[in-house]
Amino acid sequence: MSRMKDKVVIITGAAQGIGATYAKALAEEGADIVIADILDGTSVVREIEAKGGKAIAIKTDVADETSAAAMATAVTQRFGRIDVLINNAAIYASLNLKPFEEIDVAEWDKVMAVNVRGPFVCAKAVVPYMKRNGYGRIVNISSGTPFKGTPNLLHYVTSKGAILTLTRALARELGDHGICVNTLAPGLVLSEGVIENAELRDRLTAPVIASRAIKRDQLPEDLITPLLFLASDDSAFMTGETLVVDGGSVMH
């Protein structure tokens, strides 16, 4: 339990799915958890508290600068510091596969607002507190799709490609302040959302598994140890990097 002991960790989009898995795993490592989600995260908080951990849920619209700033203020008022930000919130499993000509501008803008503006806005909100302590870890969640050019999800793939470059540029700006910025890029994960989206499950699972060196479904639990590495001092001399975890589908 010492790996993340007394670290204050904000996880966006952690009220359900993979984000909830991250929250519970980090709590088990001793972190104080903040679930920043537009959805109600109290059930995850209760699970963490039932095992002796500390957690709070703050309703947060990651795409809204005022909401993100209020969240960061509330975290510091409660815990006194912010050590780690995991930019996990994203629009993905609710999307329908379609040729790019059929993606309307409103849907494109919605995906970009959450998937790209969200990590920018949240980093902007928490970095002043990290700078104050001369320490921070920002983990941006991307995807294996930008490396493949996955078709029929142009807005999603583009947004996750932007995360790779956002990470690199932000790492350059924050290195002198003791803040490391890295990317975790999962493959197709058998999450709650993917299971519920029959089209994603049916059309993508077989070809994705066939492309992997390790030919099985990827589970949320496969991401826990890599995330802990990036969120902890184990990766203290690593920044601007992307760690792909997908069973060997993408090798870069």
mmCIF file of C-alpha atoms in Angstrom:
data_model
loop_
_atom_site.group_PDB
_atom_site.id
_atom_site.type_symbol
_atom_site.label_atom_id
_atom_site.label_comp_id
_atom_site.label_asym_id
_atom_site.label_seq_id
_atom_site.Cartn_x
_atom_site.Cartn_y
_atom_site.Cartn_z
ATOM 1 C CA MET A 1 0.000 0.000 0.000
ATOM 2 C CA SER A 2 3.003 2.332 0.059
ATOM 3 C CA ARG A 3 3.356 3.001 -3.655
ATOM 4 C CA MET A 4 0.800 5.818 -3.723
ATOM 5 C CA LYS A 5 0.491 6.457 0.006
ATOM 6 C CA ASP A 6 -0.876 9.934 0.787
ATOM 7 C CA LYS A 7 -0.881 10.969 -2.883
ATOM 8 C CA VAL A 8 -3.961 12.920 -3.922
ATOM 9 C CA VAL A 9 -5.139 11.577 -7.270
ATOM 10 C CA ILE A 10 -7.815 13.089 -9.496
ATOM 11 C CA ILE A 11 -9.325 10.711 -12.044
ATOM 12 C CA THR A 12 -11.711 12.180 -14.562
ATOM 13 C CA GLY A 13 -14.542 10.009 -15.828
ATOM 14 C CA ALA A 14 -14.132 7.576 -12.919
ATOM 15 C CA ALA A 15 -17.772 7.129 -11.956
ATOM 16 C CA GLN A 16 -17.940 3.950 -14.033
ATOM 17 C CA GLY A 17 -16.035 1.707 -16.432
ATOM 18 C CA ILE A 18 -12.258 1.748 -16.714
ATOM 19 C CA GLY A 19 -12.020 4.960 -14.714
ATOM 20 C CA ALA A 20 -13.690 3.270 -11.743
ATOM 21 C CA THR A 21 -11.207 0.400 -12.041
ATOM 22 C CA TYR A 22 -8.353 2.917 -11.936
ATOM 23 C CA ALA A 23 -9.843 4.635 -8.881
ATOM 24 C CA LYS A 24 -10.236 1.451 -6.852
ATOM 25 C CA ALA A 25 -6.768 0.186 -7.772
ATOM 26 C CA LEU A 26 -5.055 3.457 -6.839
ATOM 27 C CA ALA A 27 -6.985 3.578 -3.565
ATOM 28 C CA GLU A 28 -5.706 0.110 -2.733
ATOM 29 C CA GLU A 29 -2.190 1.492 -3.231
ATOM 30 C CA GLY A 30 -2.853 4.143 -0.594
ATOM 31 C CA ALA A 31 -3.929 7.141 -2.687
ATOM 32 C CA ASP A 32 -6.644 9.595 -1.716
ATOM 33 C CA ILE A 33 -9.025 9.511 -4.674
ATOM 34 C CA VAL A 34 -11.043 12.250 -6.339
ATOM 35 C CA ILE A 35 -13.665 11.073 -8.826
ATOM 36 C CA ALA A 36 -14.244 13.998 -11.172
ATOM 37 C CA ASP A 37 -17.150 13.056 -13.399
ATOM 38 C CA ILE A 38 -20.300 14.562 -14.820
ATOM 39 C CA LEU A 39 -21.991 11.380 -13.557
ATOM 40 C CA ASP A 40 -22.561 10.492 -9.906
ATOM 41 C CA GLY A 41 -19.468 8.786 -8.487
ATOM 42 C CA THR A 42 -20.763 8.093 -4.987
ATOM 43 C CA SER A 43 -21.083 4.329 -5.528
ATOM 44 C CA VAL A 44 -17.369 4.096 -6.344
ATOM 45 C CA VAL A 45 -16.589 6.270 -3.318
ATOM 46 C CA ARG A 46 -18.540 3.872 -1.103
ATOM 47 C CA GLU A 47 -16.653 0.885 -2.505
ATOM 48 C CA ILE A 48 -13.333 2.554 -1.768
ATOM 49 C CA GLU A 49 -14.381 3.630 1.726
ATOM 50 C CA ALA A 50 -15.668 0.133 2.500
ATOM 51 C CA LYS A 51 -12.102 -1.105 2.061
ATOM 52 C CA GLY A 52 -10.653 1.594 4.283
ATOM 53 C CA GLY A 53 -9.667 4.056 1.580
ATOM 54 C CA LYS A 54 -10.351 7.768 1.195
ATOM 55 C CA ALA A 55 -12.334 9.120 -1.752
ATOM 56 C CA ILE A 56 -14.642 11.940 -2.740
ATOM 57 C CA ALA A 57 -16.770 12.534 -5.822
ATOM 58 C CA ILE A 58 -17.022 15.987 -7.397
ATOM 59 C CA LYS A 59 -19.433 16.586 -10.249
ATOM 60 C CA THR A 60 -17.230 17.949 -13.019
ATOM 61 C CA ASP A 61 -17.709 18.823 -16.659
ATOM 62 C CA VAL A 62 -14.144 18.376 -17.909
ATOM 63 C CA ALA A 63 -14.813 20.468 -21.008
ATOM 64 C CA ASP A 64 -15.883 23.481 -18.942
ATOM 65 C CA GLU A 65 -13.082 25.659 -17.575
ATOM 66 C CA THR A 66 -15.118 26.997 -14.670
ATOM 67 C CA SER A 67 -16.206 23.511 -13.605
ATOM 68 C CA ALA A 68 -12.656 22.150 -13.747
ATOM 69 C CA ALA A 69 -11.263 25.097 -11.792
ATOM 70 C CA ALA A 70 -13.932 24.683 -9.108
ATOM 71 C CA MET A 71 -13.084 20.993 -8.859
ATOM 72 C CA ALA A 72 -9.367 21.717 -8.361
ATOM 73 C CA THR A 73 -10.164 24.288 -5.674
ATOM 74 C CA ALA A 74 -12.438 21.847 -3.863
ATOM 75 C CA VAL A 75 -9.748 19.149 -3.937
ATOM 76 C CA THR A 76 -7.135 21.392 -2.372
ATOM 77 C CA GLN A 77 -9.590 22.568 0.259
ATOM 78 C CA ARG A 78 -10.290 18.942 1.195
ATOM 79 C CA PHE A 79 -6.837 17.366 0.871
ATOM 80 C CA GLY A 80 -4.450 20.314 0.790
ATOM 81 C CA ARG A 81 -2.688 19.307 -2.405
ATOM 82 C CA ILE A 82 -2.947 17.708 -5.852
ATOM 83 C CA ASP A 83 -0.308 15.165 -6.819
ATOM 84 C CA VAL A 84 -1.708 13.265 -9.798
ATOM 85 C CA LEU A 85 -4.179 13.970 -12.588
ATOM 86 C CA ILE A 86 -5.404 11.114 -14.752
ATOM 87 C CA ASN A 87 -7.216 12.480 -17.794
ATOM 88 C CA ASN A 88 -9.454 9.497 -18.431
ATOM 89 C CA ALA A 89 -12.830 11.061 -19.340
ATOM 90 C CA ALA A 90 -13.650 10.560 -23.008
ATOM 91 C CA ILE A 91 -16.436 9.898 -25.453
ATOM 92 C CA TYR A 92 -15.943 6.532 -27.150
ATOM 93 C CA ALA A 93 -18.218 3.605 -26.372
ATOM 94 C CA SER A 94 -21.381 5.594 -27.151
ATOM 95 C CA LEU A 95 -20.203 6.369 -30.695
ATOM 96 C CA ASN A 96 -21.478 4.574 -33.783
ATOM 97 C CA LEU A 97 -19.055 3.422 -36.434
ATOM 98 C CA LYS A 98 -19.590 5.412 -39.632
ATOM 99 C CA PRO A 99 -17.693 6.772 -42.666
ATOM 100 C CA PHE A 100 -16.225 10.179 -41.935
ATOM 101 C CA GLU A 101 -18.600 11.872 -44.417
ATOM 102 C CA GLU A 102 -21.496 10.857 -42.149
ATOM 103 C CA ILE A 103 -20.036 12.417 -38.994
ATOM 104 C CA ASP A 104 -21.841 15.698 -38.439
ATOM 105 C CA VAL A 105 -19.997 18.726 -37.130
ATOM 106 C CA ALA A 106 -21.934 18.784 -33.853
ATOM 107 C CA GLU A 107 -20.823 15.234 -33.021
ATOM 108 C CA TRP A 108 -17.233 16.068 -34.045
ATOM 109 C CA ASP A 109 -17.243 19.121 -31.763
ATOM 110 C CA LYS A 110 -18.682 17.154 -28.842
ATOM 111 C CA VAL A 111 -15.955 14.502 -29.098
ATOM 112 C CA MET A 112 -13.229 17.147 -29.351
ATOM 113 C CA ALA A 113 -14.647 19.112 -26.415
ATOM 114 C CA VAL A 114 -14.433 16.166 -24.031
ATOM 115 C CA ASN A 115 -11.486 14.224 -25.460
ATOM 116 C CA VAL A 116 -9.111 17.107 -26.252
ATOM 117 C CA ARG A 117 -10.289 20.276 -24.550
ATOM 118 C CA GLY A 118 -11.024 18.272 -21.388
ATOM 119 C CA PRO A 119 -7.412 17.208 -20.712
ATOM 120 C CA PHE A 120 -6.212 20.726 -21.555
ATOM 121 C CA VAL A 121 -8.734 22.394 -19.249
ATOM 122 C CA CYS A 122 -8.113 19.957 -16.385
ATOM 123 C CA ALA A 123 -4.329 20.279 -16.669
ATOM 124 C CA LYS A 124 -4.718 24.048 -16.652
ATOM 125 C CA ALA A 125 -6.800 23.789 -13.473
ATOM 126 C CA VAL A 126 -4.455 21.557 -11.460
ATOM 127 C CA VAL A 127 -0.959 22.572 -12.606
ATOM 128 C CA PRO A 128 -0.765 25.728 -10.431
ATOM 129 C CA TYR A 129 -1.219 23.531 -7.342
ATOM 130 C CA MET A 130 1.379 21.036 -8.594
ATOM 131 C CA LYS A 131 3.845 23.845 -9.274
ATOM 132 C CA ARG A 132 3.328 25.106 -5.728
ATOM 133 C CA ASN A 133 4.632 21.772 -4.408
ATOM 134 C CA GLY A 134 7.236 21.225 -7.127
ATOM 135 C CA TYR A 135 5.729 17.843 -7.898
ATOM 136 C CA GLY A 136 3.125 16.320 -10.178
ATOM 137 C CA ARG A 137 2.157 13.456 -12.426
ATOM 138 C CA ILE A 138 -0.233 13.888 -15.334
ATOM 139 C CA VAL A 139 -1.316 10.746 -17.150
ATOM 140 C CA ASN A 140 -3.285 11.321 -20.335
ATOM 141 C CA ILE A 141 -5.278 8.385 -21.670
ATOM 142 C CA SER A 142 -5.012 7.966 -25.423
ATOM 143 C CA SER A 143 -5.594 4.842 -27.517
ATOM 144 C CA GLY A 144 -3.895 2.463 -29.901
ATOM 145 C CA THR A 145 -6.113 3.732 -32.726
ATOM 146 C CA PRO A 146 -3.944 6.751 -33.752
ATOM 147 C CA PHE A 147 -1.114 4.337 -34.541
ATOM 148 C CA LYS A 148 -3.386 2.257 -36.778
ATOM 149 C CA GLY A 149 -5.562 4.905 -38.414
ATOM 150 C CA THR A 150 -8.627 2.933 -37.390
ATOM 151 C CA PRO A 151 -11.443 3.666 -39.885
ATOM 152 C CA ASN A 152 -15.028 4.756 -39.231
ATOM 153 C CA LEU A 153 -14.170 6.620 -36.015
ATOM 154 C CA LEU A 154 -12.371 9.626 -37.453
ATOM 155 C CA HIS A 155 -13.348 12.062 -34.712
ATOM 156 C CA TYR A 156 -12.329 9.683 -31.920
ATOM 157 C CA VAL A 157 -9.052 8.647 -33.562
ATOM 158 C CA THR A 158 -8.173 12.270 -34.303
ATOM 159 C CA SER A 159 -8.896 13.267 -30.709
ATOM 160 C CA LYS A 160 -6.694 10.519 -29.326
ATOM 161 C CA GLY A 161 -3.913 11.445 -31.735
ATOM 162 C CA ALA A 162 -4.086 14.975 -30.349
ATOM 163 C CA ILE A 163 -3.478 13.576 -26.863
ATOM 164 C CA LEU A 164 -0.091 12.208 -27.955
ATOM 165 C CA THR A 165 1.115 15.638 -29.033
ATOM 166 C CA LEU A 166 -0.521 17.435 -26.120
ATOM 167 C CA THR A 167 1.471 15.162 -23.811
ATOM 168 C CA ARG A 168 4.788 15.903 -25.513
ATOM 169 C CA ALA A 169 4.356 19.666 -25.569
ATOM 170 C CA LEU A 170 3.055 19.816 -22.011
ATOM 171 C CA ALA A 171 5.965 17.686 -20.793
ATOM 172 C CA ARG A 172 8.411 20.243 -22.227
ATOM 173 C CA GLU A 173 6.679 23.100 -20.441
ATOM 174 C CA LEU A 174 6.388 21.426 -17.048
ATOM 175 C CA GLY A 175 9.630 19.489 -16.629
ATOM 176 C CA ASP A 176 11.351 22.277 -14.713
ATOM 177 C CA HIS A 177 8.535 22.218 -12.160
ATOM 178 C CA GLY A 178 8.926 18.560 -11.186
ATOM 179 C CA ILE A 179 5.861 17.554 -13.181
ATOM 180 C CA CYS A 180 5.992 14.499 -15.447
ATOM 181 C CA VAL A 181 3.438 14.141 -18.250
ATOM 182 C CA ASN A 182 2.958 10.808 -19.987
ATOM 183 C CA THR A 183 0.369 8.946 -22.028
ATOM 184 C CA LEU A 184 -1.190 5.539 -21.486
ATOM 185 C CA ALA A 185 -2.597 4.123 -24.736
ATOM 186 C CA PRO A 186 -4.851 1.071 -24.302
ATOM 187 C CA GLY A 187 -6.094 -1.161 -27.066
ATOM 188 C CA LEU A 188 -9.737 -2.177 -27.386
ATOM 189 C CA VAL A 189 -10.722 -2.861 -23.781
ATOM 190 C CA LEU A 190 -13.653 -5.077 -22.831
ATOM 191 C CA SER A 191 -15.155 -2.334 -20.688
ATOM 192 C CA GLU A 192 -18.772 -1.884 -19.638
ATOM 193 C CA GLY A 193 -19.364 0.575 -22.466
ATOM 194 C CA VAL A 194 -17.894 -1.677 -25.149
ATOM 195 C CA ILE A 195 -19.909 -4.639 -23.891
ATOM 196 C CA GLU A 196 -23.073 -2.527 -24.110
ATOM 197 C CA ASN A 197 -22.261 -1.308 -27.642
ATOM 198 C CA ALA A 198 -22.946 -4.421 -29.718
ATOM 199 C CA GLU A 199 -21.661 -2.818 -32.925
ATOM 200 C CA LEU A 200 -18.234 -2.058 -31.457
ATOM 201 C CA ARG A 201 -18.057 -5.502 -29.895
ATOM 202 C CA ASP A 202 -19.134 -7.351 -33.039
ATOM 203 C CA ARG A 203 -17.230 -5.374 -35.681
ATOM 204 C CA LEU A 204 -13.977 -4.585 -33.906
ATOM 205 C CA THR A 205 -13.241 -7.408 -31.473
ATOM 206 C CA ALA A 206 -12.290 -10.184 -33.905
ATOM 207 C CA PRO A 207 -9.918 -8.135 -36.115
ATOM 208 C CA VAL A 208 -8.331 -6.460 -33.100
ATOM 209 C CA ILE A 209 -7.653 -9.753 -31.338
ATOM 210 C CA ALA A 210 -6.270 -11.207 -34.588
ATOM 211 C CA SER A 211 -3.799 -8.309 -34.777
ATOM 212 C CA ARG A 212 -2.435 -8.951 -31.274
ATOM 213 C CA ALA A 213 0.592 -11.001 -30.368
ATOM 214 C CA ILE A 214 -1.350 -12.028 -27.234
ATOM 215 C CA LYS A 215 -4.648 -13.153 -28.689
ATOM 216 C CA ARG A 216 -7.322 -12.492 -26.099
ATOM 217 C CA ASP A 217 -9.681 -9.761 -24.975
ATOM 218 C CA GLN A 218 -8.063 -6.868 -23.112
ATOM 219 C CA LEU A 219 -9.595 -6.313 -19.688
ATOM 220 C CA PRO A 220 -9.590 -3.132 -17.572
ATOM 221 C CA GLU A 221 -7.366 -4.940 -15.064
ATOM 222 C CA ASP A 222 -4.620 -5.194 -17.719
ATOM 223 C CA LEU A 223 -4.110 -1.442 -17.384
ATOM 224 C CA ILE A 224 -3.699 -1.193 -13.619
ATOM 225 C CA THR A 225 0.031 -1.906 -13.307
ATOM 226 C CA PRO A 226 1.026 0.299 -16.276
ATOM 227 C CA LEU A 227 -1.096 3.132 -14.862
ATOM 228 C CA LEU A 228 0.484 2.749 -11.426
ATOM 229 C CA PHE A 229 3.900 2.965 -13.056
ATOM 230 C CA LEU A 230 3.069 6.258 -14.775
ATOM 231 C CA ALA A 231 1.268 7.743 -11.760
ATOM 232 C CA SER A 232 3.972 6.878 -9.227
ATOM 233 C CA ASP A 233 7.614 7.715 -8.658
ATOM 234 C CA ASP A 234 8.557 4.555 -10.569
ATOM 235 C CA SER A 235 8.459 6.746 -13.706
ATOM 236 C CA ALA A 236 10.220 9.761 -12.137
ATOM 237 C CA PHE A 237 12.725 10.147 -15.005
ATOM 238 C CA MET A 238 10.212 9.580 -17.785
ATOM 239 C CA THR A 239 8.133 12.304 -19.437
ATOM 240 C CA GLY A 240 6.549 13.029 -22.795
ATOM 241 C CA GLU A 241 6.274 9.316 -23.526
ATOM 242 C CA THR A 242 3.467 7.029 -24.649
ATOM 243 C CA LEU A 243 3.051 3.564 -23.176
ATOM 244 C CA VAL A 244 0.918 1.335 -25.398
ATOM 245 C CA VAL A 245 -0.771 -1.561 -23.626
ATOM 246 C CA ASP A 246 -2.718 -3.660 -26.119
ATOM 247 C CA GLY A 247 -1.352 -7.189 -26.210
ATOM 248 C CA GLY A 248 1.124 -6.392 -28.956
ATOM 249 C CA SER A 249 -1.215 -5.080 -31.629
ATOM 250 C CA VAL A 250 0.682 -1.794 -31.902
ATOM 251 C CA MET A 251 4.460 -1.996 -31.621
ATOM 252 C CA HIS A 252 6.240 1.334 -31.864
#
